[in-house]
Amino acid sequence: MSVLIKNGNIVTAVDSYVADILVDEGKVRTIGTDLAAQADKTIDATGNYVIPGGVDPHTHLDFPFGGTVSSDDFLTGTQAAAFGGTTTIVDFAVQQRGDSLSHALEMWHAKAEGKAAVDYGFHMIILDLPDSRLPELDEMVRQGVTSFKLFMAYPGAVMADDATIFKAMSRSADNGALVCLHAEHGLMIDVLVKAALADGKTAPKYHATTRPPIAEAEATHRAIRMAEVAGAPVYFVHLSCHEALQEVQAARARREHVYAETCPHYLTLDNSMYDQEGFEGAKYVLTPPLREQWHQAELWSGLKRNDLQVVSTDHAAFRFADQKTLGRNDFSKIPNGGPGIEHRLSLLYTKGVMSGLIDLHRMVDVFSTTPAKLFGLFPRKGTIAVGSDADIVVFHPEEETTISAQSHHMNMDYNMYEGMRVKGVPKVVVTRGEVIIEDGVYLGTPGDGRFLKRGTQA
Ligand SMILES: [Zn+2]
């Protein structure tokens, strides 16, 4: 199928111009003014921004956590992503303790097979790494799984010790993979959690008070220093606070290859959400927790200055009615995570661009281009250029909507941004040349999305 997108304002991380785009056989064929080409379908994009489809490098679909499984799977989660203008995700496969990485990868291929609306890749979460398994890291890279995630938090569950982290970093220095870290001082937090519970502090808000910003900053610092010794780049997932950002800034000032993402919820929500009545705060029990409001300005500023390079969602959806309730009498048993895969673009546009905190090019950069670059997908993904995959969003900048669980497409019974007015709507979403969203209707077929064998960093 060929598609002609006429007269849109094409915006990439570096350019902005009005032109037509001819898409054919899944690729961008021609970009020019007044293209006379015939196409199977023509879209009038006058008055719209035409931007590269989003790359969300942090999602948890069909994800086992805390005795339950996240509510969105690869069917519902990727459709919600598409409605929000995201056309590529990188999700997390998880090694089982004592088991091989290739077995985990097989399991996650099976979860996604035939379901996805958009293209997907996998990171591999590593739990343990005896020396005999080190060659498996190289094998993952050969199979297109070119990033590994390790947890510095959740002792007794998924936490990896420092030796394991350092070994993964050292191996990645040779094989070109990128080590991604959940940076929090897990053992210290565990003591704080147990002390809070012993004091009868069981409500959701104590999830936040037992995970202070310094616990995140300490782990960020420690991981940066280990990466320096290993000679490897390092990437911090879901950076939430000024203190951790300062560690990243200091390392980047030393010209270290240190990268970090933040998420829309840290940019737009704060810890007052935990003060809501009853058990409502459980909707915001995600990790790291929401911080005091003043951190938001620091994070936006970090994005603008390139101390932060990516905005991902960390989409991990657990229903309020019957999943979050696992922790009704003990905040430490509330499944951690929040739904957000659908709203990254409209939140970035409304709270970032419309507020003058970042410009349109920077928005495209953190939404699509840099995640594609860091995770080995560029220039196939992350830009609009002749020969790149035709993953394109026609974005209407004036249309306003109200975010609500009543109208969202995630398989979720609540929305963290309930009632928030946002500007900007993805009117048409094209993935590899197929129109899968048009005027609020999903036109694709489950299984359109394919596994992406990713490369190493350029
Ligand atoms: Zn996550």
Coordinates of C-alpha atoms and ligand atoms in Angstrom, one line a residue:
M1 CA 0.0 0.0 0.0
S2 CA 1.2 3.5 -0.9
V3 CA 0.3 6.5 1.1
L4 CA 0.7 10.2 0.2
I5 CA 0.8 12.6 3.1
K6 CA 0.2 16.0 1.7
N7 CA 1.1 19.5 2.9
G8 CA 2.0 18.7 6.5
N9 CA 4.6 20.6 8.6
I10 CA 7.3 17.9 8.8
V11 CA 9.1 18.3 12.1
T12 CA 12.1 16.2 13.0
A13 CA 14.7 16.6 15.8
V14 CA 16.5 19.1 13.6
D15 CA 14.2 20.3 10.7
S16 CA 10.9 21.8 10.1
Y17 CA 9.4 22.4 6.7
V18 CA 6.1 22.0 4.8
A19 CA 6.2 19.2 2.2
D20 CA 4.6 16.0 0.9
I21 CA 5.7 12.5 1.9
L22 CA 5.2 9.5 -0.4
V23 CA 5.3 6.2 1.5
D24 CA 5.6 2.9 -0.3
E25 CA 6.4 -0.7 0.7
G26 CA 6.8 0.4 4.3
K27 CA 9.4 3.0 3.7
V28 CA 9.6 6.7 3.1
R29 CA 10.2 6.9 -0.7
T30 CA 10.1 10.6 -1.6
I31 CA 9.8 13.9 0.3
G32 CA 9.2 17.0 -1.8
T33 CA 6.8 19.8 -2.5
D34 CA 3.8 19.4 -4.7
L35 CA 4.4 15.7 -5.3
A36 CA 2.3 14.6 -8.3
A37 CA 2.6 10.9 -7.3
Q38 CA -0.5 8.7 -7.3
A39 CA -1.0 6.7 -4.1
D40 CA -3.6 4.2 -2.8
K41 CA -4.4 6.6 -0.1
T42 CA -3.9 10.4 0.3
I43 CA -4.0 12.2 3.6
D44 CA -4.4 15.9 3.8
A45 CA -2.1 17.0 6.6
T46 CA -2.5 20.8 6.1
G47 CA -2.2 22.5 9.5
N48 CA -0.8 19.5 11.2
Y49 CA 2.7 18.5 12.4
V50 CA 4.0 15.4 10.7
I51 CA 6.5 13.8 13.1
P52 CA 8.4 10.5 13.4
G53 CA 6.5 7.8 15.3
G54 CA 7.4 7.6 18.9
V55 CA 9.9 5.2 20.3
D56 CA 9.1 4.2 23.9
P57 CA 12.1 2.3 25.3
H58 CA 10.5 1.4 28.6
T59 CA 7.3 -0.6 28.8
H60 CA 6.2 -3.7 30.7
L61 CA 3.5 -5.6 28.9
D62 CA 2.3 -9.0 30.1
F63 CA 4.7 -8.5 33.0
P64 CA 4.8 -10.6 36.1
F65 CA 5.3 -8.6 39.3
G66 CA 4.5 -9.1 42.9
G67 CA 2.3 -12.2 42.4
T68 CA 0.2 -10.8 39.5
V69 CA 0.7 -9.9 35.8
S70 CA 0.3 -6.4 34.4
S71 CA -3.1 -5.7 32.9
D72 CA -2.0 -4.6 29.4
D73 CA -0.5 -7.3 27.2
F74 CA 1.0 -6.9 23.8
L75 CA -2.4 -6.7 22.2
T76 CA -4.0 -4.0 24.2
G77 CA -0.8 -2.2 25.3
T78 CA 0.6 -1.7 21.8
Q79 CA -2.8 -0.5 20.5
A80 CA -2.9 2.1 23.3
A81 CA 0.6 3.1 22.3
A82 CA -0.4 3.5 18.7
F83 CA -3.3 5.8 19.7
G84 CA -0.8 7.9 21.5
G85 CA 1.6 8.2 18.5
T86 CA 4.1 5.6 19.6
T87 CA 5.0 3.2 16.9
T88 CA 8.0 1.3 18.5
I89 CA 8.4 0.0 22.0
V90 CA 11.3 -1.8 23.7
D91 CA 9.8 -4.0 26.4
F92 CA 11.6 -6.1 29.1
A93 CA 12.1 -9.8 29.0
V94 CA 13.1 -11.2 32.4
Q95 CA 15.6 -13.9 33.1
Q96 CA 14.4 -16.4 35.7
R97 CA 16.9 -17.0 38.5
G98 CA 19.3 -19.7 37.5
D99 CA 17.9 -20.0 34.0
S100 CA 19.3 -19.0 30.6
L101 CA 18.8 -15.7 28.9
S102 CA 17.8 -17.4 25.7
H103 CA 14.9 -19.2 27.5
A104 CA 13.6 -15.8 28.8
L105 CA 13.8 -14.4 25.3
E106 CA 11.8 -17.3 23.9
M107 CA 9.1 -16.7 26.5
W108 CA 8.8 -13.0 25.6
H109 CA 8.8 -13.7 21.9
A110 CA 5.8 -16.0 22.6
K111 CA 4.0 -13.3 24.6
A112 CA 4.3 -10.8 21.7
E113 CA 3.9 -13.1 18.7
G114 CA 0.8 -12.3 16.6
K115 CA -0.5 -9.6 19.0
A116 CA 1.5 -6.4 18.6
A117 CA 0.1 -3.4 16.7
V118 CA 3.5 -1.7 16.5
D119 CA 7.1 -2.9 16.2
Y120 CA 8.8 -4.0 19.3
G121 CA 12.2 -5.0 20.6
F122 CA 13.4 -6.4 24.0
H123 CA 15.8 -5.5 26.7
M124 CA 16.9 -8.4 28.9
I125 CA 16.5 -8.1 32.6
I126 CA 19.4 -10.0 34.3
L127 CA 19.0 -11.5 37.7
D128 CA 22.1 -13.6 38.1
L129 CA 25.2 -13.9 36.0
P130 CA 27.7 -16.7 36.9
D131 CA 30.8 -16.5 34.8
S132 CA 29.6 -19.5 32.8
R133 CA 26.7 -17.3 31.5
L134 CA 28.7 -14.3 30.4
P135 CA 28.9 -15.6 26.7
E136 CA 25.1 -15.5 26.7
L137 CA 25.3 -11.7 26.8
D138 CA 27.1 -11.8 23.5
E139 CA 24.5 -14.2 22.1
M140 CA 21.8 -11.7 23.1
V141 CA 23.5 -9.0 21.2
R142 CA 23.7 -11.3 18.1
Q143 CA 19.9 -11.8 18.5
G144 CA 19.3 -8.1 18.5
V145 CA 18.8 -7.7 22.2
T146 CA 21.4 -5.1 22.7
S147 CA 20.6 -3.7 26.1
F148 CA 20.5 -5.3 29.6
K149 CA 18.7 -4.0 32.6
L150 CA 19.6 -4.7 36.2
F151 CA 17.9 -3.7 39.4
M152 CA 19.7 -2.1 42.3
A153 CA 16.4 -2.3 44.2
Y154 CA 14.0 -5.0 45.4
P155 CA 16.3 -7.3 47.4
G156 CA 15.2 -10.9 47.5
A157 CA 13.2 -10.4 44.3
V158 CA 15.0 -9.0 41.3
M159 CA 17.9 -7.1 42.8
A160 CA 21.3 -7.8 41.3
D161 CA 24.4 -7.4 43.5
D162 CA 27.1 -4.9 42.5
A163 CA 29.4 -7.7 41.3
T164 CA 26.7 -8.9 38.8
I165 CA 26.2 -5.3 37.6
F166 CA 29.9 -4.8 37.2
K167 CA 30.3 -8.0 35.3
A168 CA 27.5 -7.1 32.9
M169 CA 29.0 -3.6 32.4
S170 CA 32.5 -5.1 31.7
R171 CA 31.1 -7.5 29.1
S172 CA 29.1 -4.7 27.5
A173 CA 32.2 -2.7 27.1
D174 CA 33.3 -5.4 24.7
N175 CA 30.1 -6.4 23.0
G176 CA 28.6 -3.0 22.5
A177 CA 25.5 -3.5 24.6
L178 CA 24.1 -0.8 26.8
V179 CA 23.5 -1.5 30.5
C180 CA 20.4 0.1 31.9
L181 CA 19.8 0.4 35.6
H182 CA 17.0 0.8 38.0
A183 CA 19.0 2.9 40.5
E184 CA 17.8 2.9 44.1
H185 CA 19.7 1.7 47.2
G186 CA 17.6 -1.4 47.7
L187 CA 19.0 -2.7 51.0
M188 CA 18.6 0.7 52.7
I189 CA 15.0 1.1 51.4
D190 CA 14.2 -2.4 52.6
V191 CA 15.2 -1.3 56.2
L192 CA 13.1 1.8 55.9
V193 CA 10.1 -0.2 54.6
K194 CA 10.3 -2.7 57.4
A195 CA 10.6 0.1 60.0
A196 CA 7.5 1.9 58.6
L197 CA 5.4 -1.3 58.6
A198 CA 6.5 -2.1 62.2
D199 CA 5.2 1.4 63.1
G200 CA 1.8 0.6 61.6
K201 CA 2.5 2.8 58.6
T202 CA 0.7 0.7 56.0
A203 CA -1.0 3.3 53.7
P204 CA 0.1 3.9 50.1
K205 CA 1.8 7.2 51.0
Y206 CA 4.6 5.4 52.9
H207 CA 5.7 3.9 49.6
A208 CA 7.0 7.4 48.9
T209 CA 8.5 8.3 52.3
T210 CA 10.5 5.0 52.4
R211 CA 12.2 5.7 49.0
P212 CA 13.9 9.1 49.5
P213 CA 15.6 10.9 46.6
I214 CA 19.0 10.3 48.2
A215 CA 18.5 6.6 47.9
E216 CA 18.1 7.1 44.1
A217 CA 21.1 9.5 43.9
E218 CA 23.4 7.1 45.9
A219 CA 22.7 4.2 43.5
T220 CA 23.0 6.5 40.5
H221 CA 26.5 7.6 41.7
R222 CA 27.6 4.1 42.5
A223 CA 26.6 2.8 39.1
I224 CA 28.3 5.6 37.3
R225 CA 31.5 4.9 39.1
M226 CA 31.3 1.2 38.3
A227 CA 30.6 2.0 34.6
E228 CA 33.7 4.3 34.6
V229 CA 35.9 1.4 35.8
A230 CA 34.3 -1.0 33.4
G231 CA 34.7 1.5 30.5
A232 CA 31.1 1.0 29.5
P233 CA 28.3 3.4 28.8
V234 CA 25.4 3.4 31.2
Y235 CA 21.7 4.4 31.0
F236 CA 19.4 5.2 33.9
V237 CA 15.8 4.3 33.6
H238 CA 13.0 6.4 35.1
L239 CA 15.2 9.1 36.8
S240 CA 12.8 10.9 39.1
C241 CA 14.6 13.6 41.1
H242 CA 17.0 16.5 41.2
E243 CA 19.6 14.6 43.4
A244 CA 20.0 11.8 40.9
L245 CA 20.1 14.2 38.0
Q246 CA 23.0 16.0 39.6
E247 CA 25.0 12.8 39.6
V248 CA 24.2 12.3 35.9
Q249 CA 25.2 16.0 35.2
A250 CA 28.5 15.6 37.1
A251 CA 29.4 12.4 35.1
R252 CA 28.5 14.0 31.8
A253 CA 30.6 17.0 32.7
R254 CA 33.5 14.5 33.0
R255 CA 32.6 13.4 29.5
E256 CA 31.4 10.0 30.7
H257 CA 28.9 8.1 28.5
V258 CA 26.1 8.4 30.9
Y259 CA 22.5 8.7 29.8
A260 CA 19.1 8.9 31.5
E261 CA 15.4 8.9 30.8
T262 CA 12.6 10.4 32.8
C263 CA 8.9 9.7 32.5
P264 CA 5.8 11.9 32.0
H265 CA 4.5 11.2 35.5
Y266 CA 7.7 12.7 37.1
L267 CA 7.4 15.7 34.8
T268 CA 3.7 16.4 35.5
L269 CA 2.6 14.8 38.8
D270 CA 3.9 15.2 42.4
N271 CA 3.7 13.4 45.7
S272 CA 0.6 15.2 46.8
M273 CA -1.2 12.5 44.9
Y274 CA -0.5 10.1 47.8
D275 CA -2.5 12.3 50.2
Q276 CA -5.8 11.4 48.6
E277 CA -8.4 9.7 50.7
G278 CA -8.6 6.0 51.4
F279 CA -6.6 3.8 49.1
E280 CA -6.6 6.2 46.1
G281 CA -2.9 6.8 46.5
A282 CA -2.2 3.2 45.4
K283 CA -2.9 4.4 41.8
Y284 CA 0.4 6.3 42.0
V285 CA 2.5 3.6 43.7
L286 CA 5.2 3.3 41.2
T287 CA 9.0 3.3 41.6
P288 CA 10.8 5.6 42.1
P289 CA 7.8 7.4 43.7
L290 CA 6.4 10.7 42.7
R291 CA 8.5 13.5 44.2
E292 CA 7.9 17.0 45.6
Q293 CA 6.7 19.3 42.9
W294 CA 9.9 21.4 42.7
H295 CA 11.7 18.5 41.1
Q296 CA 9.6 18.9 37.9
A297 CA 11.3 22.2 36.9
E298 CA 14.7 20.5 37.4
L299 CA 13.7 17.6 35.2
W300 CA 12.3 19.8 32.4
S301 CA 15.5 21.8 32.6
G302 CA 17.5 18.6 32.4
L303 CA 15.7 17.6 29.2
K304 CA 16.3 21.0 27.7
R305 CA 20.0 21.0 28.4
N306 CA 20.4 17.3 27.3
D307 CA 21.4 16.1 30.8
L308 CA 18.3 13.9 30.2
Q309 CA 18.0 12.4 26.8
V310 CA 14.8 10.4 26.7
V311 CA 11.2 10.4 27.9
S312 CA 9.8 6.9 28.3
T313 CA 6.6 5.8 30.0
D314 CA 7.6 2.9 32.3
H315 CA 4.1 1.7 31.5
A316 CA 3.3 -1.0 34.0
A317 CA -0.5 -1.2 34.4
F318 CA -2.1 -2.8 37.4
R319 CA -5.8 -2.5 37.9
F320 CA -7.1 -0.5 40.9
A321 CA -10.1 -2.8 41.5
D322 CA -8.3 -6.1 41.9
Q323 CA -4.6 -5.8 41.5
K324 CA -3.5 -2.7 43.5
T325 CA -5.6 -4.1 46.3
L326 CA -3.1 -6.8 47.0
G327 CA -1.5 -4.1 49.2
R328 CA -4.6 -2.7 50.8
N329 CA -3.1 -3.4 54.3
D330 CA 0.5 -3.2 53.4
F331 CA 1.9 -0.6 50.9
S332 CA 4.9 -2.9 50.2
K333 CA 2.6 -5.4 48.6
I334 CA 1.0 -3.0 46.2
P335 CA 2.1 -3.9 42.6
N336 CA 4.5 -1.1 41.6
G337 CA 3.7 0.7 38.4
G338 CA 1.4 3.1 36.6
P339 CA -0.3 3.1 33.2
G340 CA 1.0 5.8 30.8
I341 CA 1.9 4.2 27.4
E342 CA -0.9 6.2 25.6
H343 CA -0.2 9.8 26.8
R344 CA 3.5 10.5 26.4
L345 CA 3.1 12.7 23.3
S346 CA 0.2 14.8 24.4
L347 CA 1.7 15.4 27.8
L348 CA 5.1 16.3 26.3
Y349 CA 3.4 18.7 23.9
T350 CA 1.0 20.3 26.4
K351 CA 3.2 20.5 29.5
G352 CA 6.5 20.9 27.6
V353 CA 6.1 22.6 24.3
M354 CA 3.0 24.7 25.0
S355 CA 4.5 25.8 28.3
G356 CA 7.7 26.9 26.6
L357 CA 9.9 24.5 28.6
I358 CA 11.2 22.6 25.5
D359 CA 10.8 23.3 21.8
L360 CA 9.1 21.1 19.2
H361 CA 12.4 19.7 17.9
R362 CA 13.5 18.7 21.4
M363 CA 10.1 17.1 21.9
V364 CA 10.7 14.9 18.8
D365 CA 14.2 14.2 20.0
V366 CA 13.3 12.9 23.4
F367 CA 10.1 11.2 22.2
S368 CA 11.6 9.4 19.2
T369 CA 15.0 10.2 17.8
T370 CA 17.3 9.8 20.7
P371 CA 15.7 6.6 22.1
A372 CA 16.1 5.2 18.6
K373 CA 19.7 6.1 18.5
L374 CA 20.6 4.9 22.0
F375 CA 18.8 1.6 21.5
G376 CA 20.2 0.7 18.0
L377 CA 17.2 1.5 15.9
F378 CA 18.4 4.7 14.1
P379 CA 17.9 5.8 11.3
R380 CA 15.4 3.0 10.5
K381 CA 13.3 4.5 13.4
G382 CA 13.3 7.9 15.0
T383 CA 13.2 10.2 12.0
I384 CA 11.5 11.0 8.7
A385 CA 14.0 10.6 6.0
V386 CA 14.1 8.9 2.6
G387 CA 14.6 5.2 3.3
S388 CA 13.6 5.2 6.9
D389 CA 10.6 3.1 8.0
A390 CA 7.4 4.9 7.3
D391 CA 6.4 5.3 11.0
I392 CA 4.7 8.6 10.9
V393 CA 2.3 10.6 13.1
V394 CA 0.0 13.3 11.8
F395 CA -0.4 15.4 14.9
H396 CA -3.1 18.1 15.2
P397 CA -1.7 20.7 17.6
E398 CA -4.9 22.6 18.3
E399 CA -7.4 19.9 19.1
E400 CA -8.0 19.5 22.8
T401 CA -9.1 16.5 24.8
T402 CA -9.6 15.5 28.4
I403 CA -7.6 12.4 29.5
S404 CA -9.9 9.9 31.1
A405 CA -10.2 6.2 31.9
Q406 CA -13.6 6.5 30.1
S407 CA -12.0 7.2 26.8
H408 CA -8.4 5.8 26.9
H409 CA -7.5 2.6 25.1
M410 CA -5.3 1.0 27.8
N411 CA -6.8 -2.1 29.5
M412 CA -7.0 -0.2 32.8
D413 CA -9.7 0.9 35.2
Y414 CA -8.0 4.2 36.1
N415 CA -5.9 6.9 34.5
M416 CA -3.1 8.7 36.4
Y417 CA -4.0 11.9 34.5
E418 CA -7.7 11.7 34.9
G419 CA -9.4 15.0 34.0
M420 CA -6.3 16.6 32.7
R421 CA -6.9 18.8 29.6
V422 CA -4.3 18.3 26.9
K423 CA -3.7 19.9 23.6
G424 CA -2.6 18.0 20.5
V425 CA -4.0 14.8 19.1
P426 CA -2.4 12.1 16.9
K427 CA -5.0 12.1 14.0
V428 CA -3.3 9.6 11.8
V429 CA -0.7 7.0 12.8
V430 CA 1.2 5.1 10.1
T431 CA 3.5 2.1 10.9
R432 CA 5.8 0.8 8.2
G433 CA 3.5 2.3 5.6
E434 CA 0.1 1.1 6.9
V435 CA -2.4 3.5 8.4
I436 CA -3.3 1.9 11.7
I437 CA -5.0 4.8 13.4
E438 CA -7.3 7.4 11.7
D439 CA -9.6 9.8 13.5
G440 CA -9.7 7.8 16.7
V441 CA -10.3 4.4 15.0
Y442 CA -7.9 1.5 15.1
L443 CA -7.6 0.1 11.5
G444 CA -4.7 -2.3 12.0
T445 CA -4.5 -6.1 12.6
P446 CA -3.0 -7.7 15.6
G447 CA 0.4 -8.9 14.6
D448 CA 1.2 -6.0 12.3
G449 CA 4.0 -5.2 14.7
R450 CA 7.2 -7.1 14.2
F451 CA 10.2 -7.9 16.4
L452 CA 13.1 -5.6 15.8
K453 CA 16.6 -6.9 15.9
R454 CA 18.4 -3.9 17.3
G455 CA 22.0 -2.9 16.6
T456 CA 24.5 -1.6 19.0
Q457 CA 25.0 2.2 19.5
A458 CA 26.5 4.1 16.6
Ligands
ZN1 ZN 10.1 -0.2 34.5

